[in-house]
mmCIF file of C-alpha atoms in Angstrom:
data_model
loop_
_atom_site.group_PDB
_atom_site.id
_atom_site.type_symbol
_atom_site.label_atom_id
_atom_site.label_comp_id
_atom_site.label_asym_id
_atom_site.label_seq_id
_atom_site.Cartn_x
_atom_site.Cartn_y
_atom_site.Cartn_z
ATOM 1 C CA GLU A 1 12.414 79.576 87.578
ATOM 2 C CA ALA A 2 9.815 82.278 86.638
ATOM 3 C CA GLY A 3 7.933 81.926 83.716
ATOM 4 C CA VAL A 4 7.125 84.230 80.782
ATOM 5 C CA THR A 5 5.641 87.340 82.234
ATOM 6 C CA GLN A 6 3.623 90.035 80.544
ATOM 7 C CA PHE A 7 2.079 93.337 81.418
ATOM 8 C CA PRO A 8 -0.504 94.571 81.474
ATOM 9 C CA SER A 9 -3.053 91.755 82.050
ATOM 10 C CA HIS A 10 -5.501 93.930 80.401
ATOM 11 C CA SER A 11 -5.794 97.286 78.599
ATOM 12 C CA VAL A 12 -8.656 99.262 77.434
ATOM 13 C CA ILE A 13 -7.998 102.049 74.948
ATOM 14 C CA GLU A 14 -9.756 104.230 72.608
ATOM 15 C CA LYS A 15 -9.523 103.910 68.738
ATOM 16 C CA GLY A 16 -6.563 106.400 67.837
ATOM 17 C CA GLN A 17 -4.601 105.816 70.938
ATOM 18 C CA THR A 18 -1.349 104.171 71.591
ATOM 19 C CA VAL A 19 -0.698 101.147 73.668
ATOM 20 C CA THR A 20 2.577 99.349 74.844
ATOM 21 C CA LEU A 21 2.703 95.720 75.902
ATOM 22 C CA ARG A 22 5.728 94.152 77.529
ATOM 23 C CA CYS A 23 6.940 90.799 77.783
ATOM 24 C CA ASP A 24 9.672 89.291 79.743
ATOM 25 C CA PRO A 25 11.034 85.880 78.721
ATOM 26 C CA ILE A 26 12.042 83.256 80.597
ATOM 27 C CA SER A 27 15.836 83.827 81.916
ATOM 28 C CA GLY A 28 18.227 82.569 79.310
ATOM 29 C CA HIS A 29 15.705 82.225 76.459
ATOM 30 C CA ASP A 30 17.213 83.924 73.217
ATOM 31 C CA ASN A 31 14.029 83.323 71.043
ATOM 32 C CA LEU A 32 11.226 85.422 71.888
ATOM 33 C CA TYR A 33 7.746 85.299 70.034
ATOM 34 C CA TRP A 34 4.577 87.220 69.944
ATOM 35 C CA TYR A 35 1.468 85.762 68.822
ATOM 36 C CA ARG A 36 -2.163 87.165 68.822
ATOM 37 C CA ARG A 37 -5.461 85.753 68.870
ATOM 38 C CA VAL A 38 -8.643 87.688 67.819
ATOM 39 C CA MET A 39 -12.183 86.768 68.648
ATOM 40 C CA GLY A 40 -13.101 83.428 67.358
ATOM 41 C CA LYS A 41 -9.976 82.813 65.446
ATOM 42 C CA GLU A 42 -6.915 80.623 66.011
ATOM 43 C CA ILE A 43 -3.587 82.005 67.611
ATOM 44 C CA LYS A 44 -1.611 83.522 64.910
ATOM 45 C CA PHE A 45 2.374 84.301 64.938
ATOM 46 C CA LEU A 46 3.329 88.127 64.647
ATOM 47 C CA LEU A 47 7.061 88.070 65.095
ATOM 48 C CA HIS A 48 10.158 86.232 66.121
ATOM 49 C CA PHE A 49 13.248 87.800 68.039
ATOM 50 C CA VAL A 50 16.397 85.963 68.394
ATOM 51 C CA LYS A 51 18.237 88.063 71.177
ATOM 52 C CA GLU A 52 17.732 91.627 70.034
ATOM 53 C CA SER A 53 17.418 90.904 66.474
ATOM 54 C CA LYS A 54 14.287 90.381 64.485
ATOM 55 C CA GLN A 55 14.274 86.965 62.953
ATOM 56 C CA ASP A 56 10.680 86.994 61.348
ATOM 57 C CA GLU A 57 7.988 89.924 61.406
ATOM 58 C CA SER A 58 6.010 88.101 58.565
ATOM 59 C CA GLY A 59 2.944 88.074 60.897
ATOM 60 C CA MET A 60 2.693 91.733 61.759
ATOM 61 C CA PRO A 61 -0.424 92.991 60.445
ATOM 62 C CA ASN A 62 0.640 96.458 59.317
ATOM 63 C CA ASN A 63 3.288 99.347 60.371
ATOM 64 C CA ARG A 64 1.120 100.389 63.196
ATOM 65 C CA PHE A 65 2.587 97.504 65.052
ATOM 66 C CA LEU A 66 6.278 97.931 66.230
ATOM 67 C CA ALA A 67 8.335 95.467 68.344
ATOM 68 C CA GLU A 68 11.368 95.747 69.961
ATOM 69 C CA ARG A 69 13.746 93.775 72.204
ATOM 70 C CA THR A 70 16.687 96.151 73.107
ATOM 71 C CA GLY A 71 19.473 94.401 74.715
ATOM 72 C CA GLY A 72 17.914 90.955 74.040
ATOM 73 C CA THR A 73 16.055 90.977 77.312
ATOM 74 C CA TYR A 74 12.345 92.016 77.615
ATOM 75 C CA SER A 75 10.449 93.169 74.550
ATOM 76 C CA THR A 76 7.844 95.642 74.009
ATOM 77 C CA LEU A 77 5.103 95.694 71.278
ATOM 78 C CA LYS A 78 3.689 99.071 70.512
ATOM 79 C CA VAL A 79 0.261 99.562 68.489
ATOM 80 C CA GLN A 80 0.121 103.315 67.278
ATOM 81 C CA PRO A 81 -2.701 104.044 66.529
ATOM 82 C CA ALA A 82 -5.056 101.449 67.836
ATOM 83 C CA GLU A 83 -7.663 100.325 65.503
ATOM 84 C CA LEU A 84 -10.928 98.315 66.622
ATOM 85 C CA GLU A 85 -9.811 95.244 64.658
ATOM 86 C CA ASP A 86 -6.567 95.172 67.089
ATOM 87 C CA SER A 87 -8.693 93.894 70.020
ATOM 88 C CA GLY A 88 -7.591 90.427 71.084
ATOM 89 C CA VAL A 89 -5.340 88.697 73.333
ATOM 90 C CA TYR A 90 -1.763 89.184 72.609
ATOM 91 C CA PHE A 91 0.541 86.303 73.935
ATOM 92 C CA CYS A 92 4.260 86.160 74.265
ATOM 93 C CA ALA A 93 6.369 82.934 74.439
ATOM 94 C CA SER A 94 10.137 82.163 74.778
ATOM 95 C CA SER A 95 12.340 79.183 73.968
ATOM 96 C CA GLN A 96 15.842 78.206 74.190
ATOM 97 C CA ASP A 97 16.215 77.569 70.402
ATOM 98 C CA TRP A 98 13.777 77.814 67.650
ATOM 99 C CA LEU A 99 13.072 73.848 67.612
ATOM 100 C CA ARG A 100 12.446 73.499 71.156
ATOM 101 C CA GLU A 101 9.331 73.964 73.287
ATOM 102 C CA GLN A 102 7.511 77.516 73.523
ATOM 103 C CA TYR A 103 6.404 78.468 76.734
ATOM 104 C CA PHE A 104 3.791 81.282 76.824
ATOM 105 C CA GLY A 105 3.081 84.148 79.189
ATOM 106 C CA PRO A 106 -0.335 84.711 80.597
ATOM 107 C CA GLY A 107 -1.331 87.277 77.790
ATOM 108 C CA THR A 108 -2.354 90.766 77.557
ATOM 109 C CA ARG A 109 -6.239 91.260 76.665
ATOM 110 C CA LEU A 110 -6.378 94.469 74.715
ATOM 111 C CA THR A 111 -9.790 96.114 74.010
ATOM 112 C CA VAL A 112 -10.157 99.052 71.466
ATOM 113 C CA THR A 113 -13.331 101.056 71.865
ATOM 114 C CA GLN B 1 -6.492 74.065 52.975
ATOM 115 C CA LYS B 2 -5.756 75.305 56.761
ATOM 116 C CA GLU B 3 -2.174 74.729 57.755
ATOM 117 C CA VAL B 4 -3.291 72.869 60.776
ATOM 118 C CA GLU B 5 -6.556 70.930 61.224
ATOM 119 C CA GLN B 6 -7.853 69.373 64.229
ATOM 120 C CA ASN B 7 -10.655 67.035 64.672
ATOM 121 C CA SER B 8 -13.773 69.093 65.337
ATOM 122 C CA GLY B 9 -15.296 69.089 68.940
ATOM 123 C CA PRO B 10 -16.448 69.296 71.321
ATOM 124 C CA LEU B 11 -15.502 66.046 72.767
ATOM 125 C CA SER B 12 -17.287 64.587 75.740
ATOM 126 C CA VAL B 13 -15.952 61.417 77.625
ATOM 127 C CA PRO B 14 -16.829 59.886 80.868
ATOM 128 C CA GLU B 15 -14.262 60.028 83.600
ATOM 129 C CA GLY B 16 -11.746 57.313 83.523
ATOM 130 C CA ALA B 17 -12.043 56.892 79.684
ATOM 131 C CA ILE B 18 -9.529 57.696 76.909
ATOM 132 C CA ALA B 19 -9.886 60.988 75.033
ATOM 133 C CA SER B 20 -8.197 60.967 71.553
ATOM 134 C CA LEU B 21 -7.385 63.934 69.706
ATOM 135 C CA ASN B 22 -6.176 64.153 66.253
ATOM 136 C CA CYS B 23 -4.216 66.768 64.104
ATOM 137 C CA THR B 24 -3.007 66.979 60.475
ATOM 138 C CA TYR B 25 -0.625 69.567 59.010
ATOM 139 C CA SER B 26 0.359 70.784 55.501
ATOM 140 C CA ASP B 27 4.103 71.467 55.663
ATOM 141 C CA ARG B 28 6.109 68.479 55.380
ATOM 142 C CA GLY B 29 9.306 70.149 56.516
ATOM 143 C CA SER B 30 7.941 70.888 60.027
ATOM 144 C CA GLN B 31 10.157 69.166 62.647
ATOM 145 C CA SER B 32 8.578 69.634 65.957
ATOM 146 C CA PHE B 33 5.038 69.383 67.228
ATOM 147 C CA PHE B 34 3.468 70.478 70.437
ATOM 148 C CA TRP B 35 0.248 69.985 72.252
ATOM 149 C CA TYR B 36 -0.931 72.836 74.368
ATOM 150 C CA ARG B 37 -3.827 72.617 77.066
ATOM 151 C CA GLN B 38 -5.772 75.902 77.334
ATOM 152 C CA TYR B 39 -8.360 76.628 80.190
ATOM 153 C CA SER B 40 -11.049 79.135 79.455
ATOM 154 C CA GLY B 41 -9.514 82.840 79.799
ATOM 155 C CA LYS B 42 -6.063 81.336 80.283
ATOM 156 C CA SER B 43 -2.962 81.199 78.167
ATOM 157 C CA PRO B 44 -1.903 77.778 76.366
ATOM 158 C CA GLU B 45 -0.047 75.728 78.644
ATOM 159 C CA LEU B 46 2.579 73.034 76.983
ATOM 160 C CA ILE B 47 1.886 69.631 77.802
ATOM 161 C CA MET B 48 3.640 67.477 75.326
ATOM 162 C CA SER B 49 6.407 67.832 72.738
ATOM 163 C CA ILE B 50 7.206 65.347 70.010
ATOM 164 C CA TYR B 51 9.806 65.320 67.447
ATOM 165 C CA SER B 52 10.504 61.963 65.829
ATOM 166 C CA ASN B 53 7.986 59.246 64.592
ATOM 167 C CA GLY B 54 6.424 57.045 67.005
ATOM 168 C CA ASP B 55 4.984 57.467 70.330
ATOM 169 C CA LYS B 56 5.998 59.537 73.315
ATOM 170 C CA GLU B 57 4.462 59.011 76.779
ATOM 171 C CA ASP B 58 4.188 61.244 79.879
ATOM 172 C CA GLY B 59 2.277 60.196 82.391
ATOM 173 C CA ARG B 60 -1.368 59.960 81.312
ATOM 174 C CA PHE B 61 -0.699 61.572 78.003
ATOM 175 C CA THR B 62 0.626 60.017 74.850
ATOM 176 C CA ALA B 63 1.516 61.914 71.856
ATOM 177 C CA GLN B 64 1.808 59.985 68.606
ATOM 178 C CA LEU B 65 3.757 61.307 65.252
ATOM 179 C CA ASN B 66 3.488 60.139 61.823
ATOM 180 C CA LYS B 67 5.395 62.388 59.382
ATOM 181 C CA ALA B 68 4.673 60.465 56.421
ATOM 182 C CA SER B 69 1.026 60.888 56.889
ATOM 183 C CA GLN B 70 1.463 64.474 58.437
ATOM 184 C CA TYR B 71 -0.608 63.459 61.482
ATOM 185 C CA VAL B 72 -0.124 63.904 65.100
ATOM 186 C CA SER B 73 -2.266 62.824 67.927
ATOM 187 C CA LEU B 74 -2.708 63.144 71.460
ATOM 188 C CA LEU B 75 -4.235 60.459 73.770
ATOM 189 C CA ILE B 76 -5.361 61.267 77.331
ATOM 190 C CA ARG B 77 -6.012 58.012 79.316
ATOM 191 C CA ASP B 78 -7.997 57.751 82.803
ATOM 192 C CA SER B 79 -9.409 61.098 81.848
ATOM 193 C CA GLN B 80 -10.169 63.350 84.694
ATOM 194 C CA PRO B 81 -12.534 66.275 85.098
ATOM 195 C CA SER B 82 -9.513 68.495 85.480
ATOM 196 C CA ASP B 83 -8.600 67.550 81.781
ATOM 197 C CA SER B 84 -11.709 69.550 80.712
ATOM 198 C CA ALA B 85 -10.231 72.203 78.529
ATOM 199 C CA THR B 86 -9.405 72.941 74.936
ATOM 200 C CA TYR B 87 -6.386 71.297 73.405
ATOM 201 C CA LEU B 88 -4.275 72.852 70.795
ATOM 202 C CA CYS B 89 -2.204 71.407 68.392
ATOM 203 C CA ALA B 90 0.896 73.394 67.159
ATOM 204 C CA VAL B 91 3.255 72.656 64.420
ATOM 205 C CA ASN B 92 6.687 74.418 64.512
ATOM 206 C CA ASP B 93 8.452 75.863 61.619
ATOM 207 C CA TYR B 94 10.433 78.585 62.978
ATOM 208 C CA LYS B 95 6.937 79.672 64.257
ATOM 209 C CA LEU B 96 4.269 77.943 65.598
ATOM 210 C CA SER B 97 0.989 77.329 63.533
ATOM 211 C CA PHE B 98 -2.003 76.402 65.464
ATOM 212 C CA GLY B 99 -5.248 74.525 64.964
ATOM 213 C CA ALA B 100 -8.531 75.718 66.060
ATOM 214 C CA GLY B 101 -8.387 73.586 69.127
ATOM 215 C CA THR B 102 -10.637 70.659 70.279
ATOM 216 C CA THR B 103 -12.596 71.390 73.433
ATOM 217 C CA VAL B 104 -12.941 68.506 75.888
ATOM 218 C CA THR B 105 -15.535 67.669 78.405
ATOM 219 C CA VAL B 106 -14.701 65.010 81.030
ATOM 220 C CA ARG B 107 -17.984 63.892 82.636
ATOM 221 C CA ALA B 108 -17.811 62.885 86.346
#
């Protein structure tokens, strides 16, 4: 069974540009989560999808971040316009239900210069 | 007070010894608890999950949960050099809250 995949693995963009990150969850997992780790800090929750619906987006930093999960399969996280403080590693995770184990993808390292 | 606190590291243990990792959490309503292992530059890898009070063993790993004390721990028996990594405690309340992690080094 394929694990959670993310694309790209690394992105370097300039301040003010737009970047879109993609996550493909484990097949059959209705729950999809985005997390972020910025330098020197703990991994922090961004948002949670159940199928195509946003269950909780309380962790989204501001309205420059937009997440979508059309059709309840893969998800995208767009940052527009990117700021320096957006640099970090963005992880996606998926689970069968909210109480069960969450499996993480390899992450996307975003560097904003 | 942080939501999830882990014992500060780094923790250095000799090969073959037991590594003991501790974690406390603030939300009494939390229902599931996970331990992840993270190698440098890699993503968190799930190694243990625990849902009810008591011990849960899986190979060389034992997780312990005490909801009354809001405490969860991980024991690594017969530590191997390959166990050298950062261990993250995560508490699930519809979303994961992570501790800062404890870095473990196993000395050969």
